GROMACS .gro file of C-alpha atoms in nm:
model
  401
    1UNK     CA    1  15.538  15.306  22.736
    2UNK     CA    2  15.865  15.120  22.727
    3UNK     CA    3  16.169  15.200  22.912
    4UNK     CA    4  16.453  15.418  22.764
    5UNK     CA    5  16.693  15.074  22.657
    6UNK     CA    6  17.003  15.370  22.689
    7UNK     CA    7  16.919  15.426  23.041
    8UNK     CA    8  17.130  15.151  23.227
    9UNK     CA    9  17.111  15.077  23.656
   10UNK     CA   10  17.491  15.199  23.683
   11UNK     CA   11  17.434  15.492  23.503
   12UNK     CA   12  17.113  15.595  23.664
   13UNK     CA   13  17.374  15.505  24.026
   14UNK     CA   14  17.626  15.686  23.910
   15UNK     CA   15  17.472  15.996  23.804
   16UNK     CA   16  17.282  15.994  24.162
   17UNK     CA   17  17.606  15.967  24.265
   18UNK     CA   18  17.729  16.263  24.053
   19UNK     CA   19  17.448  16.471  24.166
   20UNK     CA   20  17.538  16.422  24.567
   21UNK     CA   21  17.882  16.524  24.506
   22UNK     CA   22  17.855  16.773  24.339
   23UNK     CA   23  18.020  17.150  24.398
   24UNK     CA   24  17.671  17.326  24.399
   25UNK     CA   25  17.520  17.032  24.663
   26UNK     CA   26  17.814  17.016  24.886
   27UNK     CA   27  17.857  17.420  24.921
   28UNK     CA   28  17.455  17.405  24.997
   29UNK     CA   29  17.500  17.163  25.284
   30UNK     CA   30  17.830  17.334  25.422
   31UNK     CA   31  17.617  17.687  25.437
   32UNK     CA   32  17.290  17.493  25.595
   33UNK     CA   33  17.582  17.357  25.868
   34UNK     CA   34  17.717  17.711  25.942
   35UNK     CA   35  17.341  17.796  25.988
   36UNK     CA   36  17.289  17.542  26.238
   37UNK     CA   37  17.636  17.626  26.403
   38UNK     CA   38  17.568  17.990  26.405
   39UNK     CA   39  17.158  17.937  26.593
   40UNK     CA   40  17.343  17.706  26.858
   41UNK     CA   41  17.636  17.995  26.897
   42UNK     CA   42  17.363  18.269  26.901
   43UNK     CA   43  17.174  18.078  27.140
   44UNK     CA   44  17.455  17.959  27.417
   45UNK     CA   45  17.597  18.325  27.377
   46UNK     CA   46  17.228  18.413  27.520
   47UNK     CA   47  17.251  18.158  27.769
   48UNK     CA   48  17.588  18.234  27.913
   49UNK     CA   49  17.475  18.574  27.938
   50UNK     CA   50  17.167  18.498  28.119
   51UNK     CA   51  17.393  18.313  28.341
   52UNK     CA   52  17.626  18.556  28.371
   53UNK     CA   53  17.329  18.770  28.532
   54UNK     CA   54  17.233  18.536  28.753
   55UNK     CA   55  17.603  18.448  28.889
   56UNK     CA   56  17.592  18.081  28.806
   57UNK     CA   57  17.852  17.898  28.685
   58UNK     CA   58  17.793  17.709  28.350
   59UNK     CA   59  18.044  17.422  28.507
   60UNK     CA   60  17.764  17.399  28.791
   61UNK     CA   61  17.447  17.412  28.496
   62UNK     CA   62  17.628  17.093  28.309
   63UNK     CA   63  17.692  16.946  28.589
   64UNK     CA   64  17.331  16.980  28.668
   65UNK     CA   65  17.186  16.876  28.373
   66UNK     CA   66  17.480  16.562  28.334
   67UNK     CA   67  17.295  16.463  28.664
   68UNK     CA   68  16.914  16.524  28.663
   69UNK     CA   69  16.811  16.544  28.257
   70UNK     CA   70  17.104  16.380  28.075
   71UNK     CA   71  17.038  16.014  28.228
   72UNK     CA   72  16.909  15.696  28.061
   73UNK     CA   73  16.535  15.766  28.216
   74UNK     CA   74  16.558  16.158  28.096
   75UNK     CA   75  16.634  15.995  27.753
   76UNK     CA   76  16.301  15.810  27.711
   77UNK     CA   77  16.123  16.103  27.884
   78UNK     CA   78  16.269  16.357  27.605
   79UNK     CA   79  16.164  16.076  27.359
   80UNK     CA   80  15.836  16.059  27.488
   81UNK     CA   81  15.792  16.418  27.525
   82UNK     CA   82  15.923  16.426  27.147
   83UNK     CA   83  15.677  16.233  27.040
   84UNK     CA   84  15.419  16.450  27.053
   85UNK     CA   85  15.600  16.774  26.941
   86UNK     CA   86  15.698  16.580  26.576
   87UNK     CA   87  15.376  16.545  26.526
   88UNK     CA   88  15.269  16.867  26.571
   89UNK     CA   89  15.577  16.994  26.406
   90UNK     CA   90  15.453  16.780  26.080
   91UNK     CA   91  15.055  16.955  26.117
   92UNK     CA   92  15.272  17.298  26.097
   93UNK     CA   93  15.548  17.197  25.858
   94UNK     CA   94  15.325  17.098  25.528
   95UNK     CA   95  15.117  17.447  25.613
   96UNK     CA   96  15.464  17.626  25.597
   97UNK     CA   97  15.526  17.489  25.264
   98UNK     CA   98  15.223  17.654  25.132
   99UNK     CA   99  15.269  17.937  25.360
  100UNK     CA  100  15.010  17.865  25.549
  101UNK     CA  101  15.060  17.936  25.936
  102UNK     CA  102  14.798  17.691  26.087
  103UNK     CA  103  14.845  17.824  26.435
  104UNK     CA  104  14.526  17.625  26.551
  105UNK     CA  105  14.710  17.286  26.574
  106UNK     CA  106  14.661  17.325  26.931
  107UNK     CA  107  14.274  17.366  26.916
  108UNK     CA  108  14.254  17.071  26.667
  109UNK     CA  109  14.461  16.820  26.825
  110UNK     CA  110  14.238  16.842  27.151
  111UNK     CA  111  13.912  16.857  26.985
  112UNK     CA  112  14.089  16.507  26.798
  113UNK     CA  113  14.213  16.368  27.106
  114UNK     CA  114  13.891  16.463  27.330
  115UNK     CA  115  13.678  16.296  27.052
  116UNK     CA  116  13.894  15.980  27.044
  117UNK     CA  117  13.924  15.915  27.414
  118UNK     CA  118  13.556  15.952  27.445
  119UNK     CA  119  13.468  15.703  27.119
  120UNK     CA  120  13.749  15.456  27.256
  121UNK     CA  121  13.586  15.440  27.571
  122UNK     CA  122  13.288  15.388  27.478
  123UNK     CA  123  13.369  15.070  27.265
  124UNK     CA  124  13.548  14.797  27.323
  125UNK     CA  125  13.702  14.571  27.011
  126UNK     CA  126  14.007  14.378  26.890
  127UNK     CA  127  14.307  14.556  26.963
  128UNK     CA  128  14.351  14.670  26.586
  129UNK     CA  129  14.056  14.751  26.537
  130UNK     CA  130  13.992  14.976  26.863
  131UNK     CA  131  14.283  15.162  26.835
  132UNK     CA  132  14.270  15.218  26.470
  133UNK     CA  133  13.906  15.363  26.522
  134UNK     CA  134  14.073  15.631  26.798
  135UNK     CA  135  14.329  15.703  26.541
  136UNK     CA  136  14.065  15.740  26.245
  137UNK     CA  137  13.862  15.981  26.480
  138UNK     CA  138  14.119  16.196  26.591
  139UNK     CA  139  14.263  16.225  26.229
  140UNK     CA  140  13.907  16.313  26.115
  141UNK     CA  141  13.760  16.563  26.387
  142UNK     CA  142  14.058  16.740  26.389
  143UNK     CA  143  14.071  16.769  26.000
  144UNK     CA  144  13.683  16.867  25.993
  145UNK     CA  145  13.781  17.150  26.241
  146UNK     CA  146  14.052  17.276  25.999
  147UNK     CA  147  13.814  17.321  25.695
  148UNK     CA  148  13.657  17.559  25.885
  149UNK     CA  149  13.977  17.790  25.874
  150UNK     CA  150  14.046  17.644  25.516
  151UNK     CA  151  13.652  17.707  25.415
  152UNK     CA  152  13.701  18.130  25.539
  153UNK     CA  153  14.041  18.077  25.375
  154UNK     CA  154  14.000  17.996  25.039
  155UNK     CA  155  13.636  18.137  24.968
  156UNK     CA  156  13.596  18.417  25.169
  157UNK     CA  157  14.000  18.526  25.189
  158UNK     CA  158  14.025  18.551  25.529
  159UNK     CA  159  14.332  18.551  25.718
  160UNK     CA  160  14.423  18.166  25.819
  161UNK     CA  161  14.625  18.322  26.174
  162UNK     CA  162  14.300  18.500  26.231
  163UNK     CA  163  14.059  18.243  26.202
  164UNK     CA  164  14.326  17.967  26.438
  165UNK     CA  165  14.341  18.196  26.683
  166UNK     CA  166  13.984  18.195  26.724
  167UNK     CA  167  13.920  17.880  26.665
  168UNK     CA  168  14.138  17.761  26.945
  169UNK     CA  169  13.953  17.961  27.176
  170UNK     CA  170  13.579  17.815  27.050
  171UNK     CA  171  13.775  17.462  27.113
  172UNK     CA  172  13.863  17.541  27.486
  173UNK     CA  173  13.498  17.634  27.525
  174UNK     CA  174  13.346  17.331  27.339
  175UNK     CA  175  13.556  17.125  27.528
  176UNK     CA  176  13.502  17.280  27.857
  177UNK     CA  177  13.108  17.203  27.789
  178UNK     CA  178  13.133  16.850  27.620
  179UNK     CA  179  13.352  16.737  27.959
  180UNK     CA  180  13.084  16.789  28.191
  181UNK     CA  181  12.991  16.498  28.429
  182UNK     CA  182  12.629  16.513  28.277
  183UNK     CA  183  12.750  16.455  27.928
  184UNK     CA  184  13.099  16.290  27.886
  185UNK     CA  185  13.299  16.390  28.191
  186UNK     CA  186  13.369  16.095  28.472
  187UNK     CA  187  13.397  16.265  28.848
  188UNK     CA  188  13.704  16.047  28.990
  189UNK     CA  189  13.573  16.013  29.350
  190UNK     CA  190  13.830  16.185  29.581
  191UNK     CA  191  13.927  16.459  29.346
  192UNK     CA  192  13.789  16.752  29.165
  193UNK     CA  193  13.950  16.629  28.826
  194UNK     CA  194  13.667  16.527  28.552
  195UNK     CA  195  13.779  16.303  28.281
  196UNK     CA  196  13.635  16.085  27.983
  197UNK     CA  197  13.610  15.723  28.087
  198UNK     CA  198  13.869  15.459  28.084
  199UNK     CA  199  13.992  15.353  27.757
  200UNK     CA  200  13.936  14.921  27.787
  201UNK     CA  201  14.271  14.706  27.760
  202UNK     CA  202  14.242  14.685  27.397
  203UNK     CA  203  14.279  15.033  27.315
  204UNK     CA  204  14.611  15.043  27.491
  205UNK     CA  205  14.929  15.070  27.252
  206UNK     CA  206  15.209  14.851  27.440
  207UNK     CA  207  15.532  15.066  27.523
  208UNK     CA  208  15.839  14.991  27.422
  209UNK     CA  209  16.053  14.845  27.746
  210UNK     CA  210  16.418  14.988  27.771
  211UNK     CA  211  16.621  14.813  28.029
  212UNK     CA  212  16.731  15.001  28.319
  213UNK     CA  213  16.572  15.352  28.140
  214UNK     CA  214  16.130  15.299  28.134
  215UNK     CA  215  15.897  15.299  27.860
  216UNK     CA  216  15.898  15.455  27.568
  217UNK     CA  217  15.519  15.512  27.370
  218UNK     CA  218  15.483  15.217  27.147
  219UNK     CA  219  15.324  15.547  26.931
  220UNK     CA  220  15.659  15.636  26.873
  221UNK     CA  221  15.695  15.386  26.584
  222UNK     CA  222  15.344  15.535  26.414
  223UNK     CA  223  15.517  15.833  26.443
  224UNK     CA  224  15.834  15.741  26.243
  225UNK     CA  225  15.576  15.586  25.981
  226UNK     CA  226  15.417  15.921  25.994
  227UNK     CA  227  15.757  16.046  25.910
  228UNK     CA  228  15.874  15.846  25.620
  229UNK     CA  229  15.496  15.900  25.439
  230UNK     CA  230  15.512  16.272  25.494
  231UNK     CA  231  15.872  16.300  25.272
  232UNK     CA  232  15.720  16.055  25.034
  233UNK     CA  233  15.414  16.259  24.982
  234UNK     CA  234  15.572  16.610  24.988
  235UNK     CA  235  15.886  16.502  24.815
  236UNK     CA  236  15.802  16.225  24.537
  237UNK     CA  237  15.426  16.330  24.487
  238UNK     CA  238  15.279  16.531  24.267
  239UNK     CA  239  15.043  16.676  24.582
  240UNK     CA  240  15.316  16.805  24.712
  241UNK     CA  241  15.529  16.995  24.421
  242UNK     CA  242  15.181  17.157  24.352
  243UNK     CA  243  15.159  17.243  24.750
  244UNK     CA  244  15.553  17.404  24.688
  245UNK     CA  245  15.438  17.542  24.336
  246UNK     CA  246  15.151  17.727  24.477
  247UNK     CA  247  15.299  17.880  24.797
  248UNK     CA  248  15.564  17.996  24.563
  249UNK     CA  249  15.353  18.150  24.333
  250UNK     CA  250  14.991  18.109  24.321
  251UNK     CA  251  14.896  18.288  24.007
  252UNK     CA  252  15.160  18.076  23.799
  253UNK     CA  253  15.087  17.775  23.960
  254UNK     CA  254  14.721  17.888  23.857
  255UNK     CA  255  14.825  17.894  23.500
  256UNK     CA  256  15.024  17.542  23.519
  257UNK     CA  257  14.667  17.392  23.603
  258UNK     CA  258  14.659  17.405  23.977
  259UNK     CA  259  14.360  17.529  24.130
  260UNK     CA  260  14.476  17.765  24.478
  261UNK     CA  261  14.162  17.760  24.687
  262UNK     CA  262  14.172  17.312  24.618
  263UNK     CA  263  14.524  17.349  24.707
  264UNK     CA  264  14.449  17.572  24.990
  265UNK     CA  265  14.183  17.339  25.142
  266UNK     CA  266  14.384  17.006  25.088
  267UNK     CA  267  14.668  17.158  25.280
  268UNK     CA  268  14.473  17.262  25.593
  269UNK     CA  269  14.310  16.910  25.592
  270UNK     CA  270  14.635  16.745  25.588
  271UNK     CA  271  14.790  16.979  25.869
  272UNK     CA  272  14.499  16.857  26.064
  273UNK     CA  273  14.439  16.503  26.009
  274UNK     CA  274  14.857  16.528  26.166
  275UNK     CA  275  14.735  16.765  26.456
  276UNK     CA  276  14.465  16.542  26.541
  277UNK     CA  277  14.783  16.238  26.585
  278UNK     CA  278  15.018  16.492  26.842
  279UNK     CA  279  14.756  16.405  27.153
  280UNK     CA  280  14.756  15.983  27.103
  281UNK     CA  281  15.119  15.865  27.194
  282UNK     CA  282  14.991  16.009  27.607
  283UNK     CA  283  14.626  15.922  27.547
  284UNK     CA  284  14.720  15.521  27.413
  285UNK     CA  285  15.045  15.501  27.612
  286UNK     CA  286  14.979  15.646  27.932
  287UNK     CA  287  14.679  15.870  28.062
  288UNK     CA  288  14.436  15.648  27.829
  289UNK     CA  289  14.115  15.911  27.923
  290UNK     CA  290  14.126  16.238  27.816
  291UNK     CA  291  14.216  16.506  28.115
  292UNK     CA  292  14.347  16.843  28.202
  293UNK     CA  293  14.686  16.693  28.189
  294UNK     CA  294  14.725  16.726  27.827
  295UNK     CA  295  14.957  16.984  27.717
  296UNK     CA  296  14.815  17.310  27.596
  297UNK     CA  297  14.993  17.543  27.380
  298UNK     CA  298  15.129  17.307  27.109
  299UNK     CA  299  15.039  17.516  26.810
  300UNK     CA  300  15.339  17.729  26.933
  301UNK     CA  301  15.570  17.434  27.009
  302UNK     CA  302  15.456  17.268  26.625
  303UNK     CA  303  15.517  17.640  26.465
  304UNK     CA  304  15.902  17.661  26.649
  305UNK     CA  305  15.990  17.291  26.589
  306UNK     CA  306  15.858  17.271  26.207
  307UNK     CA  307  16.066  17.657  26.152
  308UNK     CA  308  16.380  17.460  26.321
  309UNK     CA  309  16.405  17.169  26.173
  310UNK     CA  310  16.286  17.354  25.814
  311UNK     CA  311  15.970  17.161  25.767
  312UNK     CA  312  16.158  16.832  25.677
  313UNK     CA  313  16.073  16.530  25.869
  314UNK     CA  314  16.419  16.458  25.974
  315UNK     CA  315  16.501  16.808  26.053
  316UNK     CA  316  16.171  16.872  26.287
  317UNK     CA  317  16.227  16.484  26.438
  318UNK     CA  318  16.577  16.686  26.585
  319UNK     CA  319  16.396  16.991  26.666
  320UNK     CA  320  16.120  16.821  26.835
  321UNK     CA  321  16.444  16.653  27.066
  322UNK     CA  322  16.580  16.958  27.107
  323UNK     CA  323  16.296  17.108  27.234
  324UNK     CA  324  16.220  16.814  27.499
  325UNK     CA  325  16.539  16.840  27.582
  326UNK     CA  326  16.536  17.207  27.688
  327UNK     CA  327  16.216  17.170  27.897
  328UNK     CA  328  16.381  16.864  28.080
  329UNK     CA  329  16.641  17.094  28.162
  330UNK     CA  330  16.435  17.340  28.307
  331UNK     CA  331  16.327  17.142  28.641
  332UNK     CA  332  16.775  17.046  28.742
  333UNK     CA  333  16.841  17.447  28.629
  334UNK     CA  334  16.549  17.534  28.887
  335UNK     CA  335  16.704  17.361  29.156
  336UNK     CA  336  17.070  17.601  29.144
  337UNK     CA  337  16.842  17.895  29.145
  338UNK     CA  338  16.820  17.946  28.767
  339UNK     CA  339  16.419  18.022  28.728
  340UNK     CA  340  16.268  17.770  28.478
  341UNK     CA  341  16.155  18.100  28.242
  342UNK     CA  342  16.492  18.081  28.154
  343UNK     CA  343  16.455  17.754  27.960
  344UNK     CA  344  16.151  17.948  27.763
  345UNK     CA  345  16.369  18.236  27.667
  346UNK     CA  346  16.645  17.999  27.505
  347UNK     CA  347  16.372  17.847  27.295
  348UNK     CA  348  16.295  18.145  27.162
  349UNK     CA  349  16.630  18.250  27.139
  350UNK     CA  350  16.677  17.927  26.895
  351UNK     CA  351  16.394  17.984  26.724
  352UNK     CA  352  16.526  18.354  26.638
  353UNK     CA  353  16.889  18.276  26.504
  354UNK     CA  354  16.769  17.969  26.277
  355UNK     CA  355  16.581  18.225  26.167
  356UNK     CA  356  16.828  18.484  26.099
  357UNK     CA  357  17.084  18.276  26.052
  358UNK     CA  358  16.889  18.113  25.724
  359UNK     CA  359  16.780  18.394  25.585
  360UNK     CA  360  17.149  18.508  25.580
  361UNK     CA  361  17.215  18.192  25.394
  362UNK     CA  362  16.973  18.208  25.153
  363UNK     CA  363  17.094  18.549  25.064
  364UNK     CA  364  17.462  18.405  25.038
  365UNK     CA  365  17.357  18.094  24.836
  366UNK     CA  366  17.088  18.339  24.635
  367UNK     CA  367  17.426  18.548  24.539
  368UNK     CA  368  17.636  18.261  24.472
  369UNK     CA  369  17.345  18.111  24.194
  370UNK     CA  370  17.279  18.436  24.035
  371UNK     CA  371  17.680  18.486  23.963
  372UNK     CA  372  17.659  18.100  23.837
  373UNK     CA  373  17.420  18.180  23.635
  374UNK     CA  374  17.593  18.451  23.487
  375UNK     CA  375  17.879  18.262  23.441
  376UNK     CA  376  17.691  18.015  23.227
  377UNK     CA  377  17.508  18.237  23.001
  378UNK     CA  378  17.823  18.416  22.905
  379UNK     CA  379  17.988  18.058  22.840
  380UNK     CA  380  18.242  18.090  23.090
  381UNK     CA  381  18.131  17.777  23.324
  382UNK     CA  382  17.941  17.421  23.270
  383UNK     CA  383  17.651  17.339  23.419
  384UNK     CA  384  17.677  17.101  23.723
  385UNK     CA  385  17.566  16.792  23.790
  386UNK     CA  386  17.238  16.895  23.922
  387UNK     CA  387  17.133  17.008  23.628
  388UNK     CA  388  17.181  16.675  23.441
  389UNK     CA  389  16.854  16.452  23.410
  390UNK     CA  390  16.835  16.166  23.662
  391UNK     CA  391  16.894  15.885  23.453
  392UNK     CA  392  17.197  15.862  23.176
  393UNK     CA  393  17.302  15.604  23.001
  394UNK     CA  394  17.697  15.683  23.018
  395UNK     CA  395  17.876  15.847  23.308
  396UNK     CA  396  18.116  16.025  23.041
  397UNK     CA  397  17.800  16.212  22.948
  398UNK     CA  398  17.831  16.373  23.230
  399UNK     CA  399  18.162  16.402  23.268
  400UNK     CA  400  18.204  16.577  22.927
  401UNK     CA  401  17.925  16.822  22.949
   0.00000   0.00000   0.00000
């Protein structure tokens, strides 16, 4: 098929362009701001009151936190600690798109992460190689143990939060057996702790060296990638408009051609294959076995970062921060007598008014498009920019519309 010869690089620039600036884009980014700057309000209003009960001064709590978490070595410790909450954030975010609340991200990233520490230690291979195997098994246990939530899911209509739940109990327990000293569980001599055994050299990701800060995970970069492919396939593919089309509306995306329970099943798998990635920036940059030092509970942290940062990749990459951040604060608050629960309750406290605080938006913007509309039909107003196809041939054609 050969290319429109009307359709001209400046014009397909300029009506980008066009489309950026437009009224209807701009007003939709200034209400998305006031969202963000009415969560952060909501939540420091919380915060000074909780500090207000406790008789602390919040000079003393920045001071604190200027002094303990805000420091060149806190930085790459909130990036590190990041790390791992953007991926999970990504397993939840492209199940919220769908609707689908995949609360057992936490159950399937440690299955994933047990199973890769145990296969990398068991081999050793080029450095490529060996790590990309560990990456390829964690992906792919953690994926198999989302289709059984997807299987119950689409076939047999059972709730998805139901069957997670569950499911990340059964993975405690499997876990719990599998890491036995008589199976794949290494007694360190002059401890109680049992871990897998020792990933070999080449299984090791290098960090990244910041002078006069630490390391940061040389994962961190795989994560980015992990970033940029997740827009690209959610944004500019037709997997994910169909994802969008059928957590919209199933029974008319049913009727465009798009099956629900394929849709249903794909979307689980993908949310795990990323759950099964949150557990290797600590396992290949630092702990390199798999121990009772990984974090537990990241289903909640994915679900709160992903509902945050509004399931885009840039957005949870800032809630993911955000959240490191707040648990690095907890330890310098602890120390003027504020108790580290505290920390937990502003979390939550986020997680509530960029809640609230976009649904109020989304009724604003909702009111302003229907009265557009209106204003359309009855002849009274041209249609914007975004309306106009991507590519045309002559600016003034969209100029004179």
């Amino acid at each position: 098929m050969s290319a429109d010869p009307h359709v001209t690089p400046r014009g397909t620039l300029e009506a980008a362009a066009l489309r950026i600036v437009s009224p209807p884009r701009l007003a939709s980014l200034a209400l998305h701001a006031l969202a963000v700057g009415i969560s952060l309000a909501l939540a420091v209003g919380v915060l000074g009151l909780i500090l207000a009960a406790y008789g602390t001064s919040p000079i003393a709590v920045i001071d604190v936190v200027g002094t303990y978490a805000v420091t060149p070595q806190g930085w790459v410790a909130i990036v590190n600690k990041a790390t791992t909450y953007y991926l999970a954030g990504l397993a939840a975010a492209i199940g919220f798109r769908m609707f689908l609340f995949n609360i057992g991200i936490d159950g399937q990233y440690r299955l994933g992460v047990f199973a890769a520490a145990v296969v990398g230690g068991a081999v050793e291979l080029p450095f490529l190689l060996h790590v990309g195997l560990m990456i390829v098994v964690a992906s792919a246990v953690a994926a198999a143990y989302a289709m059984v939530a997807a299987y119950l899911k689409a076939e047999r209509g059972v709730s998805e939060v139901i069957s997670t739940i569950m499911l990340n109990a059964i993975a405690t327990g499997i876990i719990a057996y599998l890491l036995a000293p008589s199976r794949f569980g290494v007694h360190q001599e002059g401890s109680n702790n049992v871990q897998t055994a020792l990933i070999s050299d080449s299984g090791w990701v290098p960090s990244i060296t910041v002078p006069g800060a630490g390391d940061v995970y040389g994962f961190t970069v795989v994560a980015v990638l992990v970033g940029v492919l997740f827009w690209l396939v959610t944004e500019r593919s037709r997997f994910g408009f169909e994802v969008r089309a059928v957590g919209s509306s199933p029974r008319a995306a049913l009727l465009g051609g798009s099956d629900p329970r394929r849709m249903v099943i794909l979307t689980m798998l993908a949310s795990g294959m990323l759950a099964g990635l949150a557990g290797l920036p600590e396992l290949l940059g630092a702990t390199h076995r798999y121990g009772i030092s990984f974090p537990a509970g990241l289903a909640w942290v994915g679900l709160s970062v992903a509902i945050i940062g509004r399931n885009h990749p840039v957005g949870v990459a800032g809630g993911a921060l955000l959240w490191a951040f707040l648990e690095r604060c907890a330890l310098p608050l602890d120390l003027i007598g504020v108790p580290k629960e505290v920390v937990s309750i502003v979390q939550a406290v986020v997680v509530l008014s960029v809640v609230t605080a976009y649904e109020l938006v989304h009724r604003v913007s909702a009111r302003r498009e229907r009265r557009r509309a209106a204003s359309v039909a009855l002849g009274s107003a041209r249609p914007d920019a975004d309306e106009l196809p991507v590519a045309v041939s002559d600016p003034e054609q969209v100029t004179s519309r």
